[in-house]
CSV table of C-alpha atoms in Angstrom, one decimal:
chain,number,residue,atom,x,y,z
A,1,UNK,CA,-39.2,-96.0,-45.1
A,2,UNK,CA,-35.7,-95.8,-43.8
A,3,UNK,CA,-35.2,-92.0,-45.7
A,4,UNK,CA,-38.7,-90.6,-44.5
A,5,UNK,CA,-38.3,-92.0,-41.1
A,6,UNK,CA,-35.0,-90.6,-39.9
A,7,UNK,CA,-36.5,-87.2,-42.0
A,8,UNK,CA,-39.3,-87.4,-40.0
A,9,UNK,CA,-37.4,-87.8,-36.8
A,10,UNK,CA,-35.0,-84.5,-37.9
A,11,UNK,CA,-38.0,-82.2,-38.4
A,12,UNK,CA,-39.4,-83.1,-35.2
A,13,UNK,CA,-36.6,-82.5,-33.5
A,14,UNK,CA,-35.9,-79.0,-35.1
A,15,UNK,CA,-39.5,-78.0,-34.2
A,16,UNK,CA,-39.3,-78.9,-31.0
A,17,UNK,CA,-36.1,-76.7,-30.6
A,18,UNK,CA,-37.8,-73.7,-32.3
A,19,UNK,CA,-40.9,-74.4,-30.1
A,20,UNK,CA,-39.9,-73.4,-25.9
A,21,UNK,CA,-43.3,-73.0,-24.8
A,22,UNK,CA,-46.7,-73.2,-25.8
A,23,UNK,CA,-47.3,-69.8,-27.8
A,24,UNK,CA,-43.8,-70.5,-29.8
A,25,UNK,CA,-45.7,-74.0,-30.6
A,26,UNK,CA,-48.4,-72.4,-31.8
A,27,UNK,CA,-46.6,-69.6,-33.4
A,28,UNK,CA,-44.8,-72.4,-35.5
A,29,UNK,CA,-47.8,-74.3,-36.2
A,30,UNK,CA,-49.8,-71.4,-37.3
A,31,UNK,CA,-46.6,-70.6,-40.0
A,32,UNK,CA,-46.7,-73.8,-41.1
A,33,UNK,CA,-50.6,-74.0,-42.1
A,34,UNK,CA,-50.0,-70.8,-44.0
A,35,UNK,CA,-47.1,-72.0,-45.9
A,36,UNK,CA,-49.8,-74.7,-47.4
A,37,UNK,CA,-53.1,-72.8,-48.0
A,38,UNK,CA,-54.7,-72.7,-44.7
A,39,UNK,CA,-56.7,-69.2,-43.7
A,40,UNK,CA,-56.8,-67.8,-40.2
A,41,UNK,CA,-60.5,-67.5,-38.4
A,42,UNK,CA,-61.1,-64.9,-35.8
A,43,UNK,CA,-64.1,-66.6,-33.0
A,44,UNK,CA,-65.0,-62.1,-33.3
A,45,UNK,CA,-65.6,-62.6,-36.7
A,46,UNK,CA,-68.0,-63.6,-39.0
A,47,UNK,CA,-67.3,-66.9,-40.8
A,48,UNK,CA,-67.9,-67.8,-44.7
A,49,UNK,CA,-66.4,-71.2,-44.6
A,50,UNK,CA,-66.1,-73.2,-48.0
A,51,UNK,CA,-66.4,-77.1,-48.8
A,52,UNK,CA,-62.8,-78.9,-49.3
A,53,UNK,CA,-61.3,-76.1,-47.9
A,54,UNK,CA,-58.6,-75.6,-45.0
A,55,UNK,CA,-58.4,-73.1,-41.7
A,56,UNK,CA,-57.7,-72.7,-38.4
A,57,UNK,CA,-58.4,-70.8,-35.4
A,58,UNK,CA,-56.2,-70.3,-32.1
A,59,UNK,CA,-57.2,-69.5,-28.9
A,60,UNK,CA,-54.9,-67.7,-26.0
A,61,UNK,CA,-52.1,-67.9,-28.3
A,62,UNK,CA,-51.4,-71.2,-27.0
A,63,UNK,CA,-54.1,-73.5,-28.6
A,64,UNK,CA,-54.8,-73.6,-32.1
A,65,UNK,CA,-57.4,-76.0,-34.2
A,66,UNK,CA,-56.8,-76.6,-37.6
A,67,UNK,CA,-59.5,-78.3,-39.9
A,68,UNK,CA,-60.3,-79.5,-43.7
A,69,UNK,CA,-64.6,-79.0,-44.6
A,70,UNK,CA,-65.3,-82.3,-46.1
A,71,UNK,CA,-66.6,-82.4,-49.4
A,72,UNK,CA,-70.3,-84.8,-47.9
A,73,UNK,CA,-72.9,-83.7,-45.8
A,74,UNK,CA,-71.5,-82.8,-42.4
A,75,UNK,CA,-74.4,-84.2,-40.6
A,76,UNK,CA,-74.1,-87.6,-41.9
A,77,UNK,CA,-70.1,-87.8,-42.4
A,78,UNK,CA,-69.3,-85.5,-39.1
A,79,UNK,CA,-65.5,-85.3,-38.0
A,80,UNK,CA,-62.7,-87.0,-38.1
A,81,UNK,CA,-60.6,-85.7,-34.8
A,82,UNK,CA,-57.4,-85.7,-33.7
A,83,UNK,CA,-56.3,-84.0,-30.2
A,84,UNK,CA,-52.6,-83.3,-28.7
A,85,UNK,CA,-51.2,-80.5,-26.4
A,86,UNK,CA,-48.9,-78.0,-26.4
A,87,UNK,CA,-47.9,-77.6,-23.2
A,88,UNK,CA,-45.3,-79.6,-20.6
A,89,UNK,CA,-44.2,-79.3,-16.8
A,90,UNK,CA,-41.6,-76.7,-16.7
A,91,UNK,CA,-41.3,-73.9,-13.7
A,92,UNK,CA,-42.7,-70.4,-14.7
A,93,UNK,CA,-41.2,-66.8,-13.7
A,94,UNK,CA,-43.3,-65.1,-11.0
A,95,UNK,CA,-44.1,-61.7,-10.8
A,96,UNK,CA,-41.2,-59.9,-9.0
A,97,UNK,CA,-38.7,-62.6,-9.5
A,98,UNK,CA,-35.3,-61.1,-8.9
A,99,UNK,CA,-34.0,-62.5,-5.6
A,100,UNK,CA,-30.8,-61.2,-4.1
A,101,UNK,CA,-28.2,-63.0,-1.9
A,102,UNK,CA,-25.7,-61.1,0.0
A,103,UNK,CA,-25.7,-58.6,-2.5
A,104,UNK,CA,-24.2,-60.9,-5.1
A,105,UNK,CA,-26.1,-63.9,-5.9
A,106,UNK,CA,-29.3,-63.3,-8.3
A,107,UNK,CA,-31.5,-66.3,-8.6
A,108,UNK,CA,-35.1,-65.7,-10.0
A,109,UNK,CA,-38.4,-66.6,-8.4
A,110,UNK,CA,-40.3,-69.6,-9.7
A,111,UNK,CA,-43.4,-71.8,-9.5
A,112,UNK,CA,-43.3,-75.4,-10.7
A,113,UNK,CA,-46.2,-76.3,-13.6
A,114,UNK,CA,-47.4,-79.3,-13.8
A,115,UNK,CA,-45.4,-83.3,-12.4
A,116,UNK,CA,-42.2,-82.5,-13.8
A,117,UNK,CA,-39.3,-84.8,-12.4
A,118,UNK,CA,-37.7,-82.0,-10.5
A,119,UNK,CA,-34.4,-83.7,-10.1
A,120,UNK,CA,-33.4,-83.6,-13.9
A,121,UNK,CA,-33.5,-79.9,-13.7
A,122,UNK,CA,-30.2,-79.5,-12.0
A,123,UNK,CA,-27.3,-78.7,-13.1
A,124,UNK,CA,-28.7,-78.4,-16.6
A,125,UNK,CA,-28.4,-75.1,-18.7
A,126,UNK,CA,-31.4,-73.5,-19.0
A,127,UNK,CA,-32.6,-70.9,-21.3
A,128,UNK,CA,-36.1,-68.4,-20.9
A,129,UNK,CA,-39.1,-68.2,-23.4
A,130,UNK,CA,-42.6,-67.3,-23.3
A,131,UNK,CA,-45.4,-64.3,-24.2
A,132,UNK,CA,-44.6,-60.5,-22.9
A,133,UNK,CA,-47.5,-58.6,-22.3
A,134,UNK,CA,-47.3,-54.7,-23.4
A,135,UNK,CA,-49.4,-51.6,-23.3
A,136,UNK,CA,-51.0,-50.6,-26.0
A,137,UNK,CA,-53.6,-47.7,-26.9
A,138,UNK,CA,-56.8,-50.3,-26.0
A,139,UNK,CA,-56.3,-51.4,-22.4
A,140,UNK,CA,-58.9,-54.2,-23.3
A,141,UNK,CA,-56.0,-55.5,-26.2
A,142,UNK,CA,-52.5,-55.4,-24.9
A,143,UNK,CA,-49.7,-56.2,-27.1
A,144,UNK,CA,-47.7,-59.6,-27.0
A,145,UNK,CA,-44.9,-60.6,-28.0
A,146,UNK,CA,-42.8,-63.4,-27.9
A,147,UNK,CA,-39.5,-64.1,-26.4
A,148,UNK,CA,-37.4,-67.1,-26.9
A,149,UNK,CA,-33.7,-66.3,-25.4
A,150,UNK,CA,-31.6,-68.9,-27.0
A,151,UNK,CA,-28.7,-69.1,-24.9
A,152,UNK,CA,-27.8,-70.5,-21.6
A,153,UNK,CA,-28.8,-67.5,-18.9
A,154,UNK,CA,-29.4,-69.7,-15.9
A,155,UNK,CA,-28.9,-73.3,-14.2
A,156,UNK,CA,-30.3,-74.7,-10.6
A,157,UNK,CA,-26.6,-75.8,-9.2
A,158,UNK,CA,-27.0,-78.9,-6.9
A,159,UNK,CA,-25.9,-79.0,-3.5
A,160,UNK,CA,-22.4,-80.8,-3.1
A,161,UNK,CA,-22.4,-84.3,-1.7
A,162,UNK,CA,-20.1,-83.2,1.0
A,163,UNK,CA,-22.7,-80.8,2.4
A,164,UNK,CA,-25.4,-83.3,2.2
A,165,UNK,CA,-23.9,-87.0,2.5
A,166,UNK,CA,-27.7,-88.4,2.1
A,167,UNK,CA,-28.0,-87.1,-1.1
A,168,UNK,CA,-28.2,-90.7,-3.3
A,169,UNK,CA,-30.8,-92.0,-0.7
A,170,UNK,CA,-33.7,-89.8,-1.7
A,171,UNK,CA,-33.7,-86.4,-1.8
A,172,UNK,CA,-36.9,-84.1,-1.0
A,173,UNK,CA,-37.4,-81.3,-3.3
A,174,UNK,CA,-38.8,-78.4,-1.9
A,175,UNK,CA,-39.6,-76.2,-4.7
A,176,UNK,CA,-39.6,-72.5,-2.8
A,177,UNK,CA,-36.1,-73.5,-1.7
A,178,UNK,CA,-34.4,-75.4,-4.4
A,179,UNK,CA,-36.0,-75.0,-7.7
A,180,UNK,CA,-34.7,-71.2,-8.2
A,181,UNK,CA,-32.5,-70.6,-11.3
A,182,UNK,CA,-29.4,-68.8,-10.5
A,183,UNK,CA,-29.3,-65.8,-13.4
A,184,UNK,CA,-26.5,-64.1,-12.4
A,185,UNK,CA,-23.7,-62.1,-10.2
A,186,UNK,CA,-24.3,-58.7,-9.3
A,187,UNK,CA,-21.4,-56.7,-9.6
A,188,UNK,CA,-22.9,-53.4,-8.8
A,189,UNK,CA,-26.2,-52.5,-6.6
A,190,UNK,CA,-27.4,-51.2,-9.6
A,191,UNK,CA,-28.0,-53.7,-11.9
A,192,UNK,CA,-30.1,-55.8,-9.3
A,193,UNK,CA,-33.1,-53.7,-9.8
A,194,UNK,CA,-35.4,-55.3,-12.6
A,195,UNK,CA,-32.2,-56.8,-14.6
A,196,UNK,CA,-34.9,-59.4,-16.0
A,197,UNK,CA,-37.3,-56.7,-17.4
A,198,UNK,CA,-34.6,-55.2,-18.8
A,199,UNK,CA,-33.3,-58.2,-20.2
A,200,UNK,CA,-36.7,-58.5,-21.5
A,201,UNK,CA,-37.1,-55.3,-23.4
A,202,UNK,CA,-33.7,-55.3,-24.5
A,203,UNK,CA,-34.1,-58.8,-26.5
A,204,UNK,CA,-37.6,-57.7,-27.2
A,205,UNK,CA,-36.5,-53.7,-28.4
A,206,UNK,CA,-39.3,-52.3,-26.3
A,207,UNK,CA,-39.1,-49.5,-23.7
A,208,UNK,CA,-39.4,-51.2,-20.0
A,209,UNK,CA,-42.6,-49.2,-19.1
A,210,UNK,CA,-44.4,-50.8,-21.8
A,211,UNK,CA,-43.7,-54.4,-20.1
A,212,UNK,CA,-46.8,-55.4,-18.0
A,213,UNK,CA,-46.7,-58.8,-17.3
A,214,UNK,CA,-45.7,-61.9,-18.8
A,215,UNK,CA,-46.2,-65.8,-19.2
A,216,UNK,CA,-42.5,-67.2,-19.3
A,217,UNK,CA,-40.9,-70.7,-18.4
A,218,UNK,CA,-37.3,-71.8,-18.1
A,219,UNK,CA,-36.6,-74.4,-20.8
A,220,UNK,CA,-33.9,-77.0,-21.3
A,221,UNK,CA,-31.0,-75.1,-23.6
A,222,UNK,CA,-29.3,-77.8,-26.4
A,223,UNK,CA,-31.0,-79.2,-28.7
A,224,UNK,CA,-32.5,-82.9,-29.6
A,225,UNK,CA,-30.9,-85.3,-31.2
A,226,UNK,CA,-30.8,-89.0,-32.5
A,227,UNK,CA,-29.0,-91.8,-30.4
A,228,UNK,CA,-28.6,-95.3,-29.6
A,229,UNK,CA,-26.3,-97.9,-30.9
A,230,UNK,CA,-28.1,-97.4,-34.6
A,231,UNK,CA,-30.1,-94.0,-34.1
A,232,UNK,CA,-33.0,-95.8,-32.7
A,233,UNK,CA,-33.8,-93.1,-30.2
A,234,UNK,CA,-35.2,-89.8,-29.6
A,235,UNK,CA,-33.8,-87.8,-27.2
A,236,UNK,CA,-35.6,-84.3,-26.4
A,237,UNK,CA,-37.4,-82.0,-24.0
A,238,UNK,CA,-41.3,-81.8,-24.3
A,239,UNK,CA,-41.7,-85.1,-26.4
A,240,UNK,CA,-44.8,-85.6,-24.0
A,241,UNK,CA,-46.4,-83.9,-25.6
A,242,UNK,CA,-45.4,-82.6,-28.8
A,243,UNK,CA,-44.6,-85.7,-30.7
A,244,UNK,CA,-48.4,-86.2,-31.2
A,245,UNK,CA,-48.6,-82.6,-32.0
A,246,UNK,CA,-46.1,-82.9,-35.0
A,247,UNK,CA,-47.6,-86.0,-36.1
A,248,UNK,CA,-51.0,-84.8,-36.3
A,249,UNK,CA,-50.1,-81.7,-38.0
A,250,UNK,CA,-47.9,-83.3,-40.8
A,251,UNK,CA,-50.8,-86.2,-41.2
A,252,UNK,CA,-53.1,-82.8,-41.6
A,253,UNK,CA,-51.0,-81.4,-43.9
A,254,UNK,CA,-50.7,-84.9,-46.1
A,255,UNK,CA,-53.9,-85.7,-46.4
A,256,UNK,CA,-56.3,-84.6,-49.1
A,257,UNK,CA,-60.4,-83.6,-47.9
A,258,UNK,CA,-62.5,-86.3,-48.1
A,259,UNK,CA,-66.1,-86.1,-47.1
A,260,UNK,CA,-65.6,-85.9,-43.8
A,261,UNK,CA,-64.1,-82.8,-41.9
A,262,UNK,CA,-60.5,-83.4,-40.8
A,263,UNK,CA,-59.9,-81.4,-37.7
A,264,UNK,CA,-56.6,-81.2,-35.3
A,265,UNK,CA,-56.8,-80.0,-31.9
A,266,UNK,CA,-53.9,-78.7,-30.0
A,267,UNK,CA,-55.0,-78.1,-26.3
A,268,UNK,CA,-52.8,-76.2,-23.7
A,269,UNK,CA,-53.0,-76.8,-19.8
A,270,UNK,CA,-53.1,-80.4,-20.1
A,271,UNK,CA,-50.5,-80.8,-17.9
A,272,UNK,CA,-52.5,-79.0,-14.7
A,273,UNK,CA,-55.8,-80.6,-15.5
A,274,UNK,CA,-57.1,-78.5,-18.8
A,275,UNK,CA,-59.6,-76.4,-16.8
A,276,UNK,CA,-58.5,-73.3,-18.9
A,277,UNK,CA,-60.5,-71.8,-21.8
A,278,UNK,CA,-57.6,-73.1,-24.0
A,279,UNK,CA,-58.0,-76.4,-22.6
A,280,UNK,CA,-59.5,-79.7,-23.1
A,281,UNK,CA,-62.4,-78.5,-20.8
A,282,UNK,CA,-63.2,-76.0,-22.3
A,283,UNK,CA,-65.5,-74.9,-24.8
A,284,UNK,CA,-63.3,-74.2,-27.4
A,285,UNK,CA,-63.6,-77.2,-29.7
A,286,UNK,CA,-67.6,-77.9,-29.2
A,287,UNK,CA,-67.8,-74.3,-30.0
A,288,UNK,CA,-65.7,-74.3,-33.3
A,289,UNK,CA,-67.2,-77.5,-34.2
A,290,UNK,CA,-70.9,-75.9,-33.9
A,291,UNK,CA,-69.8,-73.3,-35.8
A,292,UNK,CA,-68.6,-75.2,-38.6
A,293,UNK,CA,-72.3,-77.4,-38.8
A,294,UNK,CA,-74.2,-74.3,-38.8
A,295,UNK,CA,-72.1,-72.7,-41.7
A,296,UNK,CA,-73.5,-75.1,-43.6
A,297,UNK,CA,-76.5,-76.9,-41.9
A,298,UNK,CA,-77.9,-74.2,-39.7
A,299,UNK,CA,-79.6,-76.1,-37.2
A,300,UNK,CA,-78.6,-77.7,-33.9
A,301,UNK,CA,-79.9,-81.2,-34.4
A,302,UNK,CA,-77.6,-81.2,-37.8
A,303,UNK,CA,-74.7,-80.8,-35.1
A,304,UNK,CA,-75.6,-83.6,-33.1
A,305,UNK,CA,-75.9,-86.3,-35.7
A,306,UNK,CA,-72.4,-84.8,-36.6
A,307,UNK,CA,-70.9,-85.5,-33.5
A,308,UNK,CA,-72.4,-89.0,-33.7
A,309,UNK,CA,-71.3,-89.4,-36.8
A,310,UNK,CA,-67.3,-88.5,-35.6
A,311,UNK,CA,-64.5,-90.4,-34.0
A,312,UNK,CA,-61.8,-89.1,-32.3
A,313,UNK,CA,-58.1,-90.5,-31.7
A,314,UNK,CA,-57.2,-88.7,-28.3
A,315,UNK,CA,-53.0,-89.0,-28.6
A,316,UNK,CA,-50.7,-88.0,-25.4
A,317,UNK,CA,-47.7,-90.1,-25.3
A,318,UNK,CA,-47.5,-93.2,-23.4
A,319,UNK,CA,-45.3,-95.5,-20.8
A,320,UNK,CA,-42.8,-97.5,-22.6
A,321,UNK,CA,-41.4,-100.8,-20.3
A,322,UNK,CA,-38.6,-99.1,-18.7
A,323,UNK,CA,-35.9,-102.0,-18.6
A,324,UNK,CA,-34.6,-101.1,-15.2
A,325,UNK,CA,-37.9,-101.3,-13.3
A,326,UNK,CA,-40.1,-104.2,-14.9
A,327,UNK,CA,-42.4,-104.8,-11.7
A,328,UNK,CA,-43.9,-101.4,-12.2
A,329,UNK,CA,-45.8,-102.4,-15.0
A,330,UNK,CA,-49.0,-105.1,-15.9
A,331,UNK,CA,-47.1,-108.2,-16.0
A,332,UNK,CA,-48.6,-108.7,-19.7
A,333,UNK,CA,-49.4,-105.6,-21.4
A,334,UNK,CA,-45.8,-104.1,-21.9
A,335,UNK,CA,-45.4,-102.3,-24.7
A,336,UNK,CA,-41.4,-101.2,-26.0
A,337,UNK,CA,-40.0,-98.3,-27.6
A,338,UNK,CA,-39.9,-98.6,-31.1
A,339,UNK,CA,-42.7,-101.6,-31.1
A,340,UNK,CA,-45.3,-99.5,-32.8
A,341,UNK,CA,-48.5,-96.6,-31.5
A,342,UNK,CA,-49.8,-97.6,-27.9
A,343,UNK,CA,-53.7,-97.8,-27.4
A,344,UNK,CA,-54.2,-96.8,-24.0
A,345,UNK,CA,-57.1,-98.7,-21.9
A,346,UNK,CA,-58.1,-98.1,-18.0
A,347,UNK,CA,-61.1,-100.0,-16.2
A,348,UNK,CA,-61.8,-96.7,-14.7
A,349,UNK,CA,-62.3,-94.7,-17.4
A,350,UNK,CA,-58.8,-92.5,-17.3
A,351,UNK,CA,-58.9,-92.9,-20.7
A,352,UNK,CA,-62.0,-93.4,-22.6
A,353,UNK,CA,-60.9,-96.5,-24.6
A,354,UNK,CA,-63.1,-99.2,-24.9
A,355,UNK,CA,-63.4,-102.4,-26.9
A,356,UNK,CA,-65.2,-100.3,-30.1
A,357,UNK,CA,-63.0,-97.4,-29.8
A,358,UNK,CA,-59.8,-99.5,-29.5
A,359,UNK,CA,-61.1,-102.2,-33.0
A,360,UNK,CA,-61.7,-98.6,-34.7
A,361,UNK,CA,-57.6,-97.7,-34.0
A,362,UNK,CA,-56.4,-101.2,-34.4
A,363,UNK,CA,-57.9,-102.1,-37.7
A,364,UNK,CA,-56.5,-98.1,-38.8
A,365,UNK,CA,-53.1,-99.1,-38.3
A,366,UNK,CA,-53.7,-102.7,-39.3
A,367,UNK,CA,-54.9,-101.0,-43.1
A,368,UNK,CA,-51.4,-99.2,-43.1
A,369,UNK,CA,-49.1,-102.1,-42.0
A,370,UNK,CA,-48.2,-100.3,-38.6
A,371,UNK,CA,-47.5,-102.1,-35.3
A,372,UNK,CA,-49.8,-101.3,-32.6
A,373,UNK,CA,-49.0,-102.2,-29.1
A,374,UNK,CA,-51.7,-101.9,-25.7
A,375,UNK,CA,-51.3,-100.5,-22.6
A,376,UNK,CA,-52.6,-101.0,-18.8
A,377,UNK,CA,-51.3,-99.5,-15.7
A,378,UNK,CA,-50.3,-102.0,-12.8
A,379,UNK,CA,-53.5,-102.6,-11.1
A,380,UNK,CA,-51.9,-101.3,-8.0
A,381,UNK,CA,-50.5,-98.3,-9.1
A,382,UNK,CA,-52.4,-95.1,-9.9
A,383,UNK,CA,-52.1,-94.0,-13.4
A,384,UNK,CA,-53.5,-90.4,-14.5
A,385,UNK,CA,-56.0,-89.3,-17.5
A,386,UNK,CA,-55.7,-87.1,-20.7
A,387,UNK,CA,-56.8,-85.2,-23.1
A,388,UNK,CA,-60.0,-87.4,-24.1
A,389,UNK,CA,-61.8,-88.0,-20.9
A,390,UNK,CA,-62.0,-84.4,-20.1
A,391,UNK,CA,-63.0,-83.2,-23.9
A,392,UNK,CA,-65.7,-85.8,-23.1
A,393,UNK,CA,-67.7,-83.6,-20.7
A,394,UNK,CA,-68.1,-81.0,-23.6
A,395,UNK,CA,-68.6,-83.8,-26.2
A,396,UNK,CA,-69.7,-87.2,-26.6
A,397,UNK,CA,-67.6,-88.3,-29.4
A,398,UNK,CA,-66.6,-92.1,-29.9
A,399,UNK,CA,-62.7,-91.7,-28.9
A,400,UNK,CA,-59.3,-93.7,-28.8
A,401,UNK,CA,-56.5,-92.6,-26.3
A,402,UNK,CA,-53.0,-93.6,-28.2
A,403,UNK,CA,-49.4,-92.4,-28.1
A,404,UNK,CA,-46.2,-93.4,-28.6
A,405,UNK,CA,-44.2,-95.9,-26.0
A,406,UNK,CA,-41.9,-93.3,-24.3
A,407,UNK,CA,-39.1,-93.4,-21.5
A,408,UNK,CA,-38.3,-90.5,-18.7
A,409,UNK,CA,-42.0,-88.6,-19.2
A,410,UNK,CA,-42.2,-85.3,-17.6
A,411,UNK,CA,-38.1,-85.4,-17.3
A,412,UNK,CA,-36.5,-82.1,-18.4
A,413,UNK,CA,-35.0,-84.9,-21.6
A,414,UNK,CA,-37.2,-87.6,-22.7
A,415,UNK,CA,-36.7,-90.3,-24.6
A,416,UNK,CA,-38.6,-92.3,-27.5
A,417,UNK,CA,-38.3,-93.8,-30.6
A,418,UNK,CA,-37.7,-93.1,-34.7
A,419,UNK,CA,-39.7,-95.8,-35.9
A,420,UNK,CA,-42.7,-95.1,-33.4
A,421,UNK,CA,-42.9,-91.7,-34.5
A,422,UNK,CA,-43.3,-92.7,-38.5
A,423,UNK,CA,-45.7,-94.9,-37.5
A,424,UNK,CA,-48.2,-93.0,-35.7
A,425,UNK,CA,-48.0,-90.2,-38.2
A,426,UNK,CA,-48.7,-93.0,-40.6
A,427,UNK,CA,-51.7,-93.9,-38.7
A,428,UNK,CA,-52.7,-90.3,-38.5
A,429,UNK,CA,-52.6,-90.2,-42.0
A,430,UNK,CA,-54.6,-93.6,-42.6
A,431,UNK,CA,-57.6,-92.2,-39.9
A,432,UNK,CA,-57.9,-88.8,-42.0
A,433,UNK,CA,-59.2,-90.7,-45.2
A,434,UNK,CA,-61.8,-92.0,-43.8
């Protein structure tokens, strides 16, 4: 295990550093399913699906499903699902973003997505990635490409403590104000008009007329790595949420077909409440899913007993007990980095464990020797919801809501744990054989 583990731990490091924002993570994910067999899908085209046979389809560039036809009857053996997300609070580029200061200072112009704890993003080197929008010959098709400048172009310097002597009592972000990268010094007037589209098209080798728009985010610059007194620990940008995302894919691409269809899901826009066509709310994965039944049971009721017939393990990370601040959590229920998967359970229905779902996940990891650890919010503190409760207004599967114990969520560097990560790839693994 020891081998495999700290292997595991590597490659999830090194695809988290290859993977800025959501379309590189999809990018990588797609190259990775075509490496082993799997064919791309169109939702324009016409589909010929096979038995035991492997695919995926990607929506936006920034979602993707990947899925296995089971070798039974669909109706009766339905799917086996696993969902994650690609996406996690960062601060995005508006349009027009150069902003000059006395002629010298360029910062660039930003909007915060998503809870991110603003205060790790100072004084951290920050590099730019995203999807570039070009004109093409269809106006109804533009072009994209994707940038990923891997070097440090900007930081958001801190004010000095002498100018603000308050500074360790609390400090109110305001985001307009404070959360804008400084990019550069301008030298001469003329490099401050559109120096970012034409840092664009010159990393991108297009022409800077042919730049339309674009979908970019600052990103934490220096990669992952292993620490702790014996390498215990993860410590990485975007763990929250693509941990589960590499787990799920490598228990995917592990696992043989069974009878049942094994199907990944990787939503974007969780972080902002997945009310996006790529997102949990969306039709995306009731539509695929349809389409899949009718290849080969063309008729709706044949869909339904499907969806009866499946189960799926909703996994976005979850709250370690943070050492430092032990009355924030259930005085019980306190699960610990590196103490095994979390099952995640609100009275309220923020997550849509409930006593079946949570026996279903239990006994998985049970079956593979895995710890498995549970989770409550302090009853007087408001926790939020995922991935499952909102996929369960387009479908009414049977579903778990896992992750792994994690400490400093939403923080530009998160932290979590080697063994944890085996583990719930292991369970992954265990849930797509039945």
């Amino acid at each position: 295990m020891t081998e495999e583990k700290y292997k595991l731990a590597d490659d999830l490091i090194d695809f988290i550093d290859a993977s800025p924002s959501p379309f590189h993570v999809v990018r990588n994910i797609k190259a990775a399913l075509l490496r082993r067999g799997y064919k791309e899908l169109r939702s324009e085209e016409h589909w010929d699906l096979r038995r035991a046979a492997k695919y995926f389809i990607s929506k936006n560039d920034s979602a993707i499903i990947a899925f296995v036809t089971g070798t039974g009857k669909i109706e009766e053996h339905g799917f086996r699902l696993i969902a994650a997300h690609t996406d996690s609070p960062t601060i995005k580029v508006k349009p027009i973003p150069e902003i000059l200061v006395k002629d010298k200072y360029l910062k660039i112009n930003t909007e915060v997505y998503g809870g991110a704890i603003l205060s790790s993003w100072f004084d951290r080197p920050l590099s730019l990635a995203g999807r570039v929008s070009l004109k093409s010959d269809n106006p109804l098709k533009p072009i994209s490409k994707f940038l990923y400048i891997k070097k440090p172009i900007a930081i958001i310097p801190s004010l000095a403590i002498h100018l603000n002597r308050e500074v360790n009592n609390g400090l109110k972000i305001e985001n307009q104000k404070m959360m804008l990268p400084l990019l550069a010094m301008v030298k001469e007037k003329l490099e401050k008009n559109n120096l970012l589209i034409r840092l664009i098209a010159s990393e991108l080798n297009v022409q800077e007329d042919d730049i339309l728009d674009f979908d970019l985010n600052f990103t934490n610059y220096g990669k992952g790595m292993l620490i702790g007194l014996n390498n215990e620990f993860i410590t990485s940008g975007q763990l929250d949420d693509l941990a589960m995302v590499h787990a799920g894919i490598q228990a995917m691409l592990d696992s043989q077909p069974t009878e049942a269809t094994q199907v990944m899901v990787c939503f974007d826009n969780e972080e902002v409440g997945s009310l996006s066509k790529q997102g949990a709310g969306s039709p995306f994965l009731r539509s695929v899913l349809q389409r899949i039944v009718f290849q080969f049971k063309n008729d709706i009721e044949s869909f339904y007993r499907a969806v009866a017939n499946s189960f799926l393990i909703s996994a976005d990370m979850a709250h370690a007990l943070h050492p430092n601040y032990q009355e924030k959590y259930d005085p019980v229920n306190q699960p610990v980095i590196n103490g095994g998967p979390v099952i995640k359970i609100n009275a309220n229905q923020k997550y849509t464990t409930d006593s079946d779902s949570s026996a279903v996940y239990e006994m998985i990891c049970r079956n593979a020797n895995i710890p498995v650890q549970k989770y409550v919010n302090h009853s007087d503190i408001k926790g939020g919801s995922t991935l499952g409760s909102i996929s369960a207004g387009q479908l009414d599967l049977r579903s778990v809501d896992i992750g792994n114990p994690m400490l400093a969520m939403h923080a530009i560097r998160e932290l979590a744990g080697v063994d944890d990560h085996y583990w719930v790839m292991k369970s992954f693994r265990e849930f797509y054989k039945y």
